PDB file of C-alpha atoms and ligand atoms in Angstrom:
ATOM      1  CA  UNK A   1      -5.485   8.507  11.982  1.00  0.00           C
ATOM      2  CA  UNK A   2      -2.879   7.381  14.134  1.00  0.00           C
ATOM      3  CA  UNK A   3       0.733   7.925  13.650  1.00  0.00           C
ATOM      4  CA  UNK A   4       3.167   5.028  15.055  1.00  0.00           C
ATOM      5  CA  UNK A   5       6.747   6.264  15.271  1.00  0.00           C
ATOM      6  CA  UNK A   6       9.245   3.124  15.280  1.00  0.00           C
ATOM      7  CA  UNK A   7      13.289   2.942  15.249  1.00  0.00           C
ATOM      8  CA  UNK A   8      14.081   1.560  11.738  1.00  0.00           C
ATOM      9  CA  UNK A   9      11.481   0.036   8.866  1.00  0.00           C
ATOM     10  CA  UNK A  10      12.055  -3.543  10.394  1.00  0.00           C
ATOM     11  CA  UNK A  11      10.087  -2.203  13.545  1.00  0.00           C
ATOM     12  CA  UNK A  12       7.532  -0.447  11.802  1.00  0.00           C
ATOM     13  CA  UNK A  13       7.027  -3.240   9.157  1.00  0.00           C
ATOM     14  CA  UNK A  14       6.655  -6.355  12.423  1.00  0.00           C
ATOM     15  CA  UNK A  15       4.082  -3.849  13.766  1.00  0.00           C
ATOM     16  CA  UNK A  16       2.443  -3.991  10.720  1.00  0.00           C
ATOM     17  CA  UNK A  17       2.421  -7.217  10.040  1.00  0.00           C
ATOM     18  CA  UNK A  18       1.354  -8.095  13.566  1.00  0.00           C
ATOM     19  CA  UNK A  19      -1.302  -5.953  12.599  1.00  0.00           C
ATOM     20  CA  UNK A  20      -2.274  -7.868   8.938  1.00  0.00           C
ATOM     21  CA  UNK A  21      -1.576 -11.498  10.917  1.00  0.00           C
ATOM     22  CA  UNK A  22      -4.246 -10.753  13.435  1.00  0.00           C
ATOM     23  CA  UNK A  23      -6.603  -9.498  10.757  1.00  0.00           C
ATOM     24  CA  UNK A  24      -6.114 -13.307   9.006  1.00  0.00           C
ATOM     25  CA  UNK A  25      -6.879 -14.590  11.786  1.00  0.00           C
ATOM     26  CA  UNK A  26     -10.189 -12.924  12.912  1.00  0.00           C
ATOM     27  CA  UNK A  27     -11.318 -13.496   9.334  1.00  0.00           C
ATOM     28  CA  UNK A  28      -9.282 -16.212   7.540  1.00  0.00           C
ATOM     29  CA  UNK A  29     -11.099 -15.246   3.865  1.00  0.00           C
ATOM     30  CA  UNK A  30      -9.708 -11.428   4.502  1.00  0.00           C
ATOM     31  CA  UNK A  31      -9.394  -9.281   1.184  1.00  0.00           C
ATOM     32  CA  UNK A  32      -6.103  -7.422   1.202  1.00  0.00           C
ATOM     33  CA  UNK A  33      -4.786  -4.540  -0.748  1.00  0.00           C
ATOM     34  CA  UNK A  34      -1.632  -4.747  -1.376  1.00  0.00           C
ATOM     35  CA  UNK A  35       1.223  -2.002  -2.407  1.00  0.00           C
ATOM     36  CA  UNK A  36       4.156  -2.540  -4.401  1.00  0.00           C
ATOM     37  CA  UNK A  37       7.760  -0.537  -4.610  1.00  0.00           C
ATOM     38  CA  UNK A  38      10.429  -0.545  -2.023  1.00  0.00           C
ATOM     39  CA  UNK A  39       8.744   0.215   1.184  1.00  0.00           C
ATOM     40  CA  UNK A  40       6.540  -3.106   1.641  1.00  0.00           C
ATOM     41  CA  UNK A  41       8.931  -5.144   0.737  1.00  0.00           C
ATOM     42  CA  UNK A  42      10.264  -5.760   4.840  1.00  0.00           C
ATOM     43  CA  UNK A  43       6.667  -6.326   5.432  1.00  0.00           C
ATOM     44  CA  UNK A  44       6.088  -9.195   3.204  1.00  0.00           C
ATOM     45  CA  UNK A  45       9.169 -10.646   4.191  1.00  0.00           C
ATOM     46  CA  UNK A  46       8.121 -10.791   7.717  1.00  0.00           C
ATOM     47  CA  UNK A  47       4.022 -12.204   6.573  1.00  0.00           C
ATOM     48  CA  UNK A  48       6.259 -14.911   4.711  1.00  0.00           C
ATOM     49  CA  UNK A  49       8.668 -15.444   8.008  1.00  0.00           C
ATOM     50  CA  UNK A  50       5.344 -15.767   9.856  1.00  0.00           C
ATOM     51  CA  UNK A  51       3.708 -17.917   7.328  1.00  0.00           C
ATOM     52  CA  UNK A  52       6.648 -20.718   7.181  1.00  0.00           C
ATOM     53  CA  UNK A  53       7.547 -20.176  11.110  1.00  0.00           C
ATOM     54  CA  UNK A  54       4.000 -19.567  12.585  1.00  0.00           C
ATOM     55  CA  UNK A  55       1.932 -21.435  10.619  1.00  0.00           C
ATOM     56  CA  UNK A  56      -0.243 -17.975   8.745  1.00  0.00           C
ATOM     57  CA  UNK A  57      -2.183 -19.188   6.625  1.00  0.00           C
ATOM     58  CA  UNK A  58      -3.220 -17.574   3.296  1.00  0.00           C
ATOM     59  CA  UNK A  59      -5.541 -20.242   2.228  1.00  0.00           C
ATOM     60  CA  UNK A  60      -8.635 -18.387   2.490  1.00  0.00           C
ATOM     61  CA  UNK A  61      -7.214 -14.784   1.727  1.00  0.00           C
ATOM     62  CA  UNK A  62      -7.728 -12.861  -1.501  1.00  0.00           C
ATOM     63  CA  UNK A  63      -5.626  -9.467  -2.607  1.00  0.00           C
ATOM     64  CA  UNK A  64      -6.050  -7.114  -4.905  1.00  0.00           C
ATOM     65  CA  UNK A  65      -3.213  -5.025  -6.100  1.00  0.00           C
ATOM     66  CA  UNK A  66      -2.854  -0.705  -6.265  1.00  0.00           C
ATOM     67  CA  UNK A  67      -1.990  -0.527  -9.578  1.00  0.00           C
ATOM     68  CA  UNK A  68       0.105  -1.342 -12.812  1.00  0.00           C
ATOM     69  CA  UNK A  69       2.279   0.006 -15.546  1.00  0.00           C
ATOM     70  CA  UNK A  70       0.044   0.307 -18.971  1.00  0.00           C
ATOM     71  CA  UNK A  71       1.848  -1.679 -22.042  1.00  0.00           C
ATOM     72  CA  UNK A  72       4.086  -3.977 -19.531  1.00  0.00           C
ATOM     73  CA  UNK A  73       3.223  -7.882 -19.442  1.00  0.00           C
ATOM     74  CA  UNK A  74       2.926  -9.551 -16.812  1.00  0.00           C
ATOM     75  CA  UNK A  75       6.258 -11.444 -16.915  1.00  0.00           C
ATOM     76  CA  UNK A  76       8.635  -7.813 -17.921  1.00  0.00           C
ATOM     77  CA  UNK A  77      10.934  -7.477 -14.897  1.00  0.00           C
ATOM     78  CA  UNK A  78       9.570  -4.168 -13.571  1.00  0.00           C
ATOM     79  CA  UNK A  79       6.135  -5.090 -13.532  1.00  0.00           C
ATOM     80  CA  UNK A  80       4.037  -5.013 -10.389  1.00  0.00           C
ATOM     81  CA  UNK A  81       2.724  -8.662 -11.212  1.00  0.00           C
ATOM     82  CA  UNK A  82       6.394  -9.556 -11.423  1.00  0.00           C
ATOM     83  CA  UNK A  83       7.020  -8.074  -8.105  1.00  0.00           C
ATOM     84  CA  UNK A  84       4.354  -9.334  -6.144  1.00  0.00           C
ATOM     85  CA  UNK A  85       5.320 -12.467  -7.531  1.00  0.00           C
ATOM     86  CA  UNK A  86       9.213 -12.373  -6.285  1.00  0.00           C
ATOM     87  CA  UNK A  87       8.656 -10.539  -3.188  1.00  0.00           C
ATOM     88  CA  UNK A  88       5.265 -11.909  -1.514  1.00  0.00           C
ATOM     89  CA  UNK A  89       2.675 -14.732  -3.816  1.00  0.00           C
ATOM     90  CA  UNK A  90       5.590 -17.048  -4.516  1.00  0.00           C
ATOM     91  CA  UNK A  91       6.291 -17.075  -0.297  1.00  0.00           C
ATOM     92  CA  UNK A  92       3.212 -17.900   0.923  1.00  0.00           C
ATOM     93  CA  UNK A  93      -0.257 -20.060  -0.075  1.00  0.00           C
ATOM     94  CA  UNK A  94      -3.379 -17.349  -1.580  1.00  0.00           C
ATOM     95  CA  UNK A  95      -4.415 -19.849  -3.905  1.00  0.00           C
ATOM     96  CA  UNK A  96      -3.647 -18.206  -7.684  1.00  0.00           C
ATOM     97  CA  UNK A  97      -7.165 -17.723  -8.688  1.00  0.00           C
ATOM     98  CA  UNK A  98      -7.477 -15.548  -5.157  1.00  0.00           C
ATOM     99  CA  UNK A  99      -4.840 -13.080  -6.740  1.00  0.00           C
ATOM    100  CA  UNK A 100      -5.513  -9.827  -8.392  1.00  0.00           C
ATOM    101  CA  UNK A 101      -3.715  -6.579 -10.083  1.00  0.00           C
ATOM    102  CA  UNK A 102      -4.724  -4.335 -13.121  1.00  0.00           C
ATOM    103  CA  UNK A 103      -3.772  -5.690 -16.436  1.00  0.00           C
ATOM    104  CA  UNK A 104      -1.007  -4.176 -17.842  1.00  0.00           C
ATOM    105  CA  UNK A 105      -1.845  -5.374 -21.107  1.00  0.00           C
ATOM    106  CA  UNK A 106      -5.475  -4.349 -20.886  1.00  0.00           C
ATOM    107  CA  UNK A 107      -6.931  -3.571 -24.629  1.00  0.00           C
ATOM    108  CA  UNK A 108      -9.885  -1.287 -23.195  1.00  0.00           C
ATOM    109  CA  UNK A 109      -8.676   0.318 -20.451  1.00  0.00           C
ATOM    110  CA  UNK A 110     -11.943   1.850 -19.088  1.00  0.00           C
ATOM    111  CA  UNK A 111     -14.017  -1.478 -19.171  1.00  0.00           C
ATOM    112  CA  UNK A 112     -11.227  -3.343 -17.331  1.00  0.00           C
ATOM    113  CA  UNK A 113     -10.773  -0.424 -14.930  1.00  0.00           C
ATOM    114  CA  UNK A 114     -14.862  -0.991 -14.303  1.00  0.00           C
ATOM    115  CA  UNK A 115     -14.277  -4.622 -14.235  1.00  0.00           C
ATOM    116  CA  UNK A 116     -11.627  -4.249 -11.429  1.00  0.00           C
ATOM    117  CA  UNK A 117     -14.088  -2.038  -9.340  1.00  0.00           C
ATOM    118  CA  UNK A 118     -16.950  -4.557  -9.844  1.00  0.00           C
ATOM    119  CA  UNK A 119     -13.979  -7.670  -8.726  1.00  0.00           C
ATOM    120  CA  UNK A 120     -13.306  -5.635  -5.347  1.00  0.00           C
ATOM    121  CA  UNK A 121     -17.292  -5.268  -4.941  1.00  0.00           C
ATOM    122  CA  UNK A 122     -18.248  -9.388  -5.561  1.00  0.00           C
ATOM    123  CA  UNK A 123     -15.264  -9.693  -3.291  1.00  0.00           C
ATOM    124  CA  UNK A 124     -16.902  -7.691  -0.319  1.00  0.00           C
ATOM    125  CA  UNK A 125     -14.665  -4.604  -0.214  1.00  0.00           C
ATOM    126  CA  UNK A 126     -11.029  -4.803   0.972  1.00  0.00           C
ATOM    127  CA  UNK A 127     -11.005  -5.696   4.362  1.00  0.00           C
ATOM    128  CA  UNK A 128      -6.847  -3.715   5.190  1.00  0.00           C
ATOM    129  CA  UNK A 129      -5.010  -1.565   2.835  1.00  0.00           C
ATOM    130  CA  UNK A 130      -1.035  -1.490   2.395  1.00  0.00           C
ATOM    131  CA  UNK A 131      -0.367   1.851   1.115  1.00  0.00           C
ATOM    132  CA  UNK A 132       2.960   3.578   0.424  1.00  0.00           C
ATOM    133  CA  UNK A 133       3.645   7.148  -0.190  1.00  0.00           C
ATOM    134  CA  UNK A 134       5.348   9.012  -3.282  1.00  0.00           C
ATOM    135  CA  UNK A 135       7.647  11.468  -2.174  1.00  0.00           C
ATOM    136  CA  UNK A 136       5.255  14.019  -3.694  1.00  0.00           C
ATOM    137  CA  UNK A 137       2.421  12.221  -1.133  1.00  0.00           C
ATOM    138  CA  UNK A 138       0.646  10.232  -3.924  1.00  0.00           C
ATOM    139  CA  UNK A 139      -1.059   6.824  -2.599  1.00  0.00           C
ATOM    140  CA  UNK A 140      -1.559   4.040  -5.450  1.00  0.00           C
ATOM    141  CA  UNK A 141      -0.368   6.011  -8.661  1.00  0.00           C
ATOM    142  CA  UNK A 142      -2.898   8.943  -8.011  1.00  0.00           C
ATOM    143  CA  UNK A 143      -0.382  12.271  -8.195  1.00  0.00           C
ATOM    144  CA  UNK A 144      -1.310  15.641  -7.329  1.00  0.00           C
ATOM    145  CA  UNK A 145      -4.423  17.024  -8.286  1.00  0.00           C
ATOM    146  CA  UNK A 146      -6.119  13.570  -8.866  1.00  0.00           C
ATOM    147  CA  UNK A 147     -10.122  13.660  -7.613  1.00  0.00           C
ATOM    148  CA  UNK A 148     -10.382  12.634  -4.136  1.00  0.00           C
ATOM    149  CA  UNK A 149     -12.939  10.304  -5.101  1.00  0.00           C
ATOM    150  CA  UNK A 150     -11.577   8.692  -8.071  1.00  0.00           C
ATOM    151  CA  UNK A 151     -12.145   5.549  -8.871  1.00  0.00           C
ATOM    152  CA  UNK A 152      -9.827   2.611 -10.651  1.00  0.00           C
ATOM    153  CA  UNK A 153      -8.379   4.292 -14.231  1.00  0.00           C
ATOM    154  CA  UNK A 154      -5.617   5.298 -16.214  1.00  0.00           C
ATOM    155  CA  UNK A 155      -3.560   8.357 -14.477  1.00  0.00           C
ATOM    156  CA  UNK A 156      -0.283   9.855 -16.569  1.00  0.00           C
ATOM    157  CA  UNK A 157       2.324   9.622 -14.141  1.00  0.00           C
ATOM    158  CA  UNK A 158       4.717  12.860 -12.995  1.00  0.00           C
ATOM    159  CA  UNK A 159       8.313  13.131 -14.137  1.00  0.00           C
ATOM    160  CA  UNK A 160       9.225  13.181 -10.436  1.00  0.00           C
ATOM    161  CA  UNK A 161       7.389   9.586  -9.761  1.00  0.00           C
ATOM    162  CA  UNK A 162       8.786   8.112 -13.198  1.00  0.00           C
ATOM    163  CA  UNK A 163      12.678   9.410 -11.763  1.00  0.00           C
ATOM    164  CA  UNK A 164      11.444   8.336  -8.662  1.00  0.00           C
ATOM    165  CA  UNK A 165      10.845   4.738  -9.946  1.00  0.00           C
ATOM    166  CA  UNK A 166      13.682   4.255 -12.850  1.00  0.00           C
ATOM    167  CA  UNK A 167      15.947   2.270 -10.333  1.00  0.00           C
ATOM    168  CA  UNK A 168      13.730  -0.600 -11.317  1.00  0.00           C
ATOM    169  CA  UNK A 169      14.230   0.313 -15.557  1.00  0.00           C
ATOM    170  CA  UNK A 170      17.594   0.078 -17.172  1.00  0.00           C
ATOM    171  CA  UNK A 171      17.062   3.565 -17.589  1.00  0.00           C
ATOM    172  CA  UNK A 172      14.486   6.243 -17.319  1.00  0.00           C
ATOM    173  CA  UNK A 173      13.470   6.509 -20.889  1.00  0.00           C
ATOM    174  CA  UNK A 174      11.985   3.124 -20.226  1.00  0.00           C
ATOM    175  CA  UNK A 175       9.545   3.749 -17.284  1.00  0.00           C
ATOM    176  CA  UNK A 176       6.001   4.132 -18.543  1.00  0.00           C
ATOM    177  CA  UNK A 177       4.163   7.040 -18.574  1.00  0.00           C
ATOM    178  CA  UNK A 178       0.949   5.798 -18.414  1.00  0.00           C
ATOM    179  CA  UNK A 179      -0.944   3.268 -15.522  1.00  0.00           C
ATOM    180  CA  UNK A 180      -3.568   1.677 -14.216  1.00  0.00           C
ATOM    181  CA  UNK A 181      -4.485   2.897 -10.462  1.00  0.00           C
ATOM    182  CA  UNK A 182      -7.278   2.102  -7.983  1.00  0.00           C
ATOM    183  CA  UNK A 183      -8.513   5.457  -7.412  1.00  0.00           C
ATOM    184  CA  UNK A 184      -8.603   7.382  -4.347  1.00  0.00           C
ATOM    185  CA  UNK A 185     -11.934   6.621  -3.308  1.00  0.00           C
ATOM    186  CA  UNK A 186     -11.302   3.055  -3.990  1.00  0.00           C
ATOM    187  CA  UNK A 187      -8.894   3.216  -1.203  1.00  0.00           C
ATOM    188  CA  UNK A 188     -10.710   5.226   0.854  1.00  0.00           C
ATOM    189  CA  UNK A 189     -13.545   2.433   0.843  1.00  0.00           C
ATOM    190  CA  UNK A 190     -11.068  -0.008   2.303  1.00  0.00           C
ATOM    191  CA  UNK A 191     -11.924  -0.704   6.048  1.00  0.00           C
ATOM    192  CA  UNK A 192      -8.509  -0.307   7.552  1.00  0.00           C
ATOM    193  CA  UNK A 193      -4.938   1.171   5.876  1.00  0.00           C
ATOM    194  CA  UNK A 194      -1.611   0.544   6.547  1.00  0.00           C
ATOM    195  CA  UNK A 195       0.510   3.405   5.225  1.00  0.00           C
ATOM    196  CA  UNK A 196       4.314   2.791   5.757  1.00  0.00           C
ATOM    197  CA  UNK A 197       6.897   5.667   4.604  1.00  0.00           C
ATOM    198  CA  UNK A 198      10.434   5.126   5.373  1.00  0.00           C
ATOM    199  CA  UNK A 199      13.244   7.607   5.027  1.00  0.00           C
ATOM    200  CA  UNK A 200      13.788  11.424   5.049  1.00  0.00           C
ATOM    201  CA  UNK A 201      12.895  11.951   1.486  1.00  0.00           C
ATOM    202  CA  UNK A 202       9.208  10.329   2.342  1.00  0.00           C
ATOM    203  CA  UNK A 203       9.360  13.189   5.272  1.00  0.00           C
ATOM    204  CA  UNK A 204       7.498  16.216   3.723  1.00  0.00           C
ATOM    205  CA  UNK A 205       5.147  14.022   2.192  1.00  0.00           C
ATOM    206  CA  UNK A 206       3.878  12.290   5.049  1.00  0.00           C
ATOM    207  CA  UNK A 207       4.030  15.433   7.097  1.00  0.00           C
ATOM    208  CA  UNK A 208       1.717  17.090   4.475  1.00  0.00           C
ATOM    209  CA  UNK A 209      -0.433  14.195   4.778  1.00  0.00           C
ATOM    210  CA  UNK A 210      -0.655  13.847   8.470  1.00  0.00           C
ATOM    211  CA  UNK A 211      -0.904  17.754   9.714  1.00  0.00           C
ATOM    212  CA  UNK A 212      -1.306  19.166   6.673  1.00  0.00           C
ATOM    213  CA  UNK A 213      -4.660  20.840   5.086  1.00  0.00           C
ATOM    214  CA  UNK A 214      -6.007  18.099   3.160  1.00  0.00           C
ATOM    215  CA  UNK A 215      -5.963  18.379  -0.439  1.00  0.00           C
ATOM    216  CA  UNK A 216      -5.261  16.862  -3.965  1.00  0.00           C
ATOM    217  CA  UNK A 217      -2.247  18.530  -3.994  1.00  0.00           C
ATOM    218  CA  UNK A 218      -0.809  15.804  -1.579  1.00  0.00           C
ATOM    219  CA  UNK A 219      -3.447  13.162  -2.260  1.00  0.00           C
ATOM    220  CA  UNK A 220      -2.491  10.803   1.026  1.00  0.00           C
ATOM    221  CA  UNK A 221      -3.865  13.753   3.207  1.00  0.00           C
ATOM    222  CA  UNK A 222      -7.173  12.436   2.235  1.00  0.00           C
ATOM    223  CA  UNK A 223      -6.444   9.714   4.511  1.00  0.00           C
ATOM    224  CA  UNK A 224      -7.137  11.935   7.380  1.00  0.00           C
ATOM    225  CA  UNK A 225     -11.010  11.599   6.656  1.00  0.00           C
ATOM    226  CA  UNK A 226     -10.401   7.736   7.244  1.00  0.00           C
ATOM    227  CA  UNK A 227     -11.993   6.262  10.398  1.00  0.00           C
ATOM    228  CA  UNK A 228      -9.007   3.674  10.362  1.00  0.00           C
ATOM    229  CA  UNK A 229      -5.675   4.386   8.942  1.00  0.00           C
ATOM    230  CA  UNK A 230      -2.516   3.990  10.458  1.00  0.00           C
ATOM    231  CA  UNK A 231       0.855   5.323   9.556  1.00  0.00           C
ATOM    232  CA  UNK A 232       3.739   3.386  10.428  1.00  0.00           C
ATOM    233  CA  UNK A 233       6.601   5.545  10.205  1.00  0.00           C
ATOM    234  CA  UNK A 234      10.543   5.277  10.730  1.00  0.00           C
ATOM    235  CA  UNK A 235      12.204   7.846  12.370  1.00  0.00           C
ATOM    236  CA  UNK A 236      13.709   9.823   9.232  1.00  0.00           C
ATOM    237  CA  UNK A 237      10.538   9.617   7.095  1.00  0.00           C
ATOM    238  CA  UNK A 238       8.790  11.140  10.621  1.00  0.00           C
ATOM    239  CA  UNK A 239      11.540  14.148  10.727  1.00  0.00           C
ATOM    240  CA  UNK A 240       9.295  16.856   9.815  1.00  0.00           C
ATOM    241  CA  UNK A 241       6.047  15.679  11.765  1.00  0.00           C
ATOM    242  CA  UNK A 242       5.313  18.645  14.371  1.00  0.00           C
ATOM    243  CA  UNK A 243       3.825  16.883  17.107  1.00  0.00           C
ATOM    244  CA  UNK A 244       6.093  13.427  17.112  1.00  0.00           C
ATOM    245  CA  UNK A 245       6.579  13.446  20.806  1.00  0.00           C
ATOM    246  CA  UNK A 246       2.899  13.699  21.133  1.00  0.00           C
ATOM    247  CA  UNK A 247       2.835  10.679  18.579  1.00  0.00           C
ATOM    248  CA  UNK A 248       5.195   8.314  20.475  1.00  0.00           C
ATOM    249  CA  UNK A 249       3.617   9.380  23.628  1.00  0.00           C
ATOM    250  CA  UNK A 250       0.291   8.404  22.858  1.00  0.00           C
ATOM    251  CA  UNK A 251       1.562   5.121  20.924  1.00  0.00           C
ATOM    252  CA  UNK A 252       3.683   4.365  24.069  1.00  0.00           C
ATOM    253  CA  UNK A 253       0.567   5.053  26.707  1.00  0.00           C
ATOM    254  CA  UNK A 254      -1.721   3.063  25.060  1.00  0.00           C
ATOM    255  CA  UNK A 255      -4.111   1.207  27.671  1.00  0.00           C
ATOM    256  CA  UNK A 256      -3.463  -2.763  27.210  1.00  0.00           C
ATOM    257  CA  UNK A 257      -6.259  -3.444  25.024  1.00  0.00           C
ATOM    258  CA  UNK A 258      -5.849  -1.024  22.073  1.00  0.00           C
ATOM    259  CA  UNK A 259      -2.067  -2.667  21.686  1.00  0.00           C
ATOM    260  CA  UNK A 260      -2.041  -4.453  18.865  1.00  0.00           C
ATOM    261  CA  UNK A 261      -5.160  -3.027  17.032  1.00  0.00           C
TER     262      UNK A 261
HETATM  263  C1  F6R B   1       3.014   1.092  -5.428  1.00  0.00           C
HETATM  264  C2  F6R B   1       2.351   2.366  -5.215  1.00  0.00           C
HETATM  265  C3  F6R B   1       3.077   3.625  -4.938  1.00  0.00           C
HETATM  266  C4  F6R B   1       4.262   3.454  -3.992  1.00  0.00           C
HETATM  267  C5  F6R B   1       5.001   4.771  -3.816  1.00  0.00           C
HETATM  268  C6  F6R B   1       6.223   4.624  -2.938  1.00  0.00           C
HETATM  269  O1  F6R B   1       2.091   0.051  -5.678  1.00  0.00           O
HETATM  270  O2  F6R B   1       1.164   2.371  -5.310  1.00  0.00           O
HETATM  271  O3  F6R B   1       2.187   4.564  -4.381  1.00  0.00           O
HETATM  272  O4  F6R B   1       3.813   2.993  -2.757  1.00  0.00           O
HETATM  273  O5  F6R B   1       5.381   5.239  -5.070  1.00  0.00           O
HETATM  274  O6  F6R B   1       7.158   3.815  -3.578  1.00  0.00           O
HETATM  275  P1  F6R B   1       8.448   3.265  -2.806  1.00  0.00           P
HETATM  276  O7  F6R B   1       7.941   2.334  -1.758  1.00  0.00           O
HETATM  277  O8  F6R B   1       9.226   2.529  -3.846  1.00  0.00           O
HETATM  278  O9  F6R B   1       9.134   4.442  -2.246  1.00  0.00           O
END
């Protein structure tokens, strides 16, 4: 795990995009995973900027999302398909037929769930990751206490995550309770992940996740049995990190080759 320390969520989300551009272009047909919510939403701003400006190309690339609200179509205004679709798909070229997320609308749940799992398989894994983190340290929609090694399903979401989430309903009556989430060891298969967490309320959280005993109770500490996952962190959401100096130190003393990686 390795815990990158930047200024403001604009520097963490370039480095991570640096990071997802140089993946593209090692392997132009690379499978993403891709997170929804406030915190990517800098970083696909920036793989657009670098797709008009540089010339990124998404031809080739195919994505699968984290998850979806259960009983929301595709087209509702707070649904993940409906984000993805204002915020990254509509700025750059992954072909449609490329693009994946849970089903919202899904009439058996469990066989689509399946289904999904058996997509990312024919697809060859997912090649990079882009996690966020609930303020109570769930990754995708799997809150406390969900199996470490679950796979794609229906989870109930917590109070906390639906108050968490209602500045995207008219009001909080309206957020789901029910989704559709990769599971944990869905993500954990991934070959690389990019966590970001911005802000001080994201600080305990990724603390817990980063030094903290691992456990279901804060499901992103899981991530710490992950040969590559990298936090990229502002400096609020990294407040409560005990060894940040080390963090910075080692991020700013790294020899020439590992930059970038
Ligand atoms: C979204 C997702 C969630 C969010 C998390 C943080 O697809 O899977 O885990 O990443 O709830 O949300 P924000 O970024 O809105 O703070």
């Amino acid at each position: 795990m390795e815990i990158i320390i930047t200024p403001d969520p604009a520097a963490a989300s370039h480095l991570a995009a640096r990071r997802i551009a140089r993946l593209i272009r090692e392997k132009p047909d690379a499978v993403l995973g891709l997170a929804t919510g406030s915190t990517p939403v800098t970083l696909y701003k920036e793989l657009i900027r670098m797709h008009r400006e540089g010339g990124l190309d998404f031809s080739r690339v195919s994505t699968f999302n984290l998850d979806e609200y259960l009983g929301l179509a595709p087209d509702h205004a707070a649904s993940y398909h409906r984000f993805m679709e204002e915020n990254f798909f509509q700025g750059v070229n992954i072909p449609r037929g490329n693009i994946r997320l849970p089903d919202g609308l899904a009439k058996d749940v469990p066989a689509h769930c399946a289904d999904y799992e058996q997509e990312i398989r024919d697809a060859g894994g997912i090649d990079l990751q882009v996690l966020g983190i609930g303020s109570d340290g769930h990754i995708g929609f799997n809150e406390h206490g969900s199996s470490l090694a679950s796979r794609t399903r229906i989870k109930t979401l917590t109070e906390r995550t639906r108050e968490d989430n209602a500045r995207f309903f008219d009001k909080l009556e309206d957020v789901p309770h029910h989704v559709i989430t990769m599971g944990i060891g869905t993500i954990m298969e991934s070959r690389s992940v990019v966590l970001l967490a911005f802000g001080a309320g994201k600080a305990d959280a990724v603390a817990g996740a980063a030094e903290g005993p691992i456990t279901a109770s804060n499901p992103a500490s899981i991530l710490q049995m992950h040969p590559d996952a990298k936090f990229y962190l502002d400096e609020p959401s990294a407040g409560a990190l005990e060894r940040a100096e080390y963090y910075k130190w080692v991020f700013k003393n790294k020899p020439a080759w590992q930059a970038d990686q």
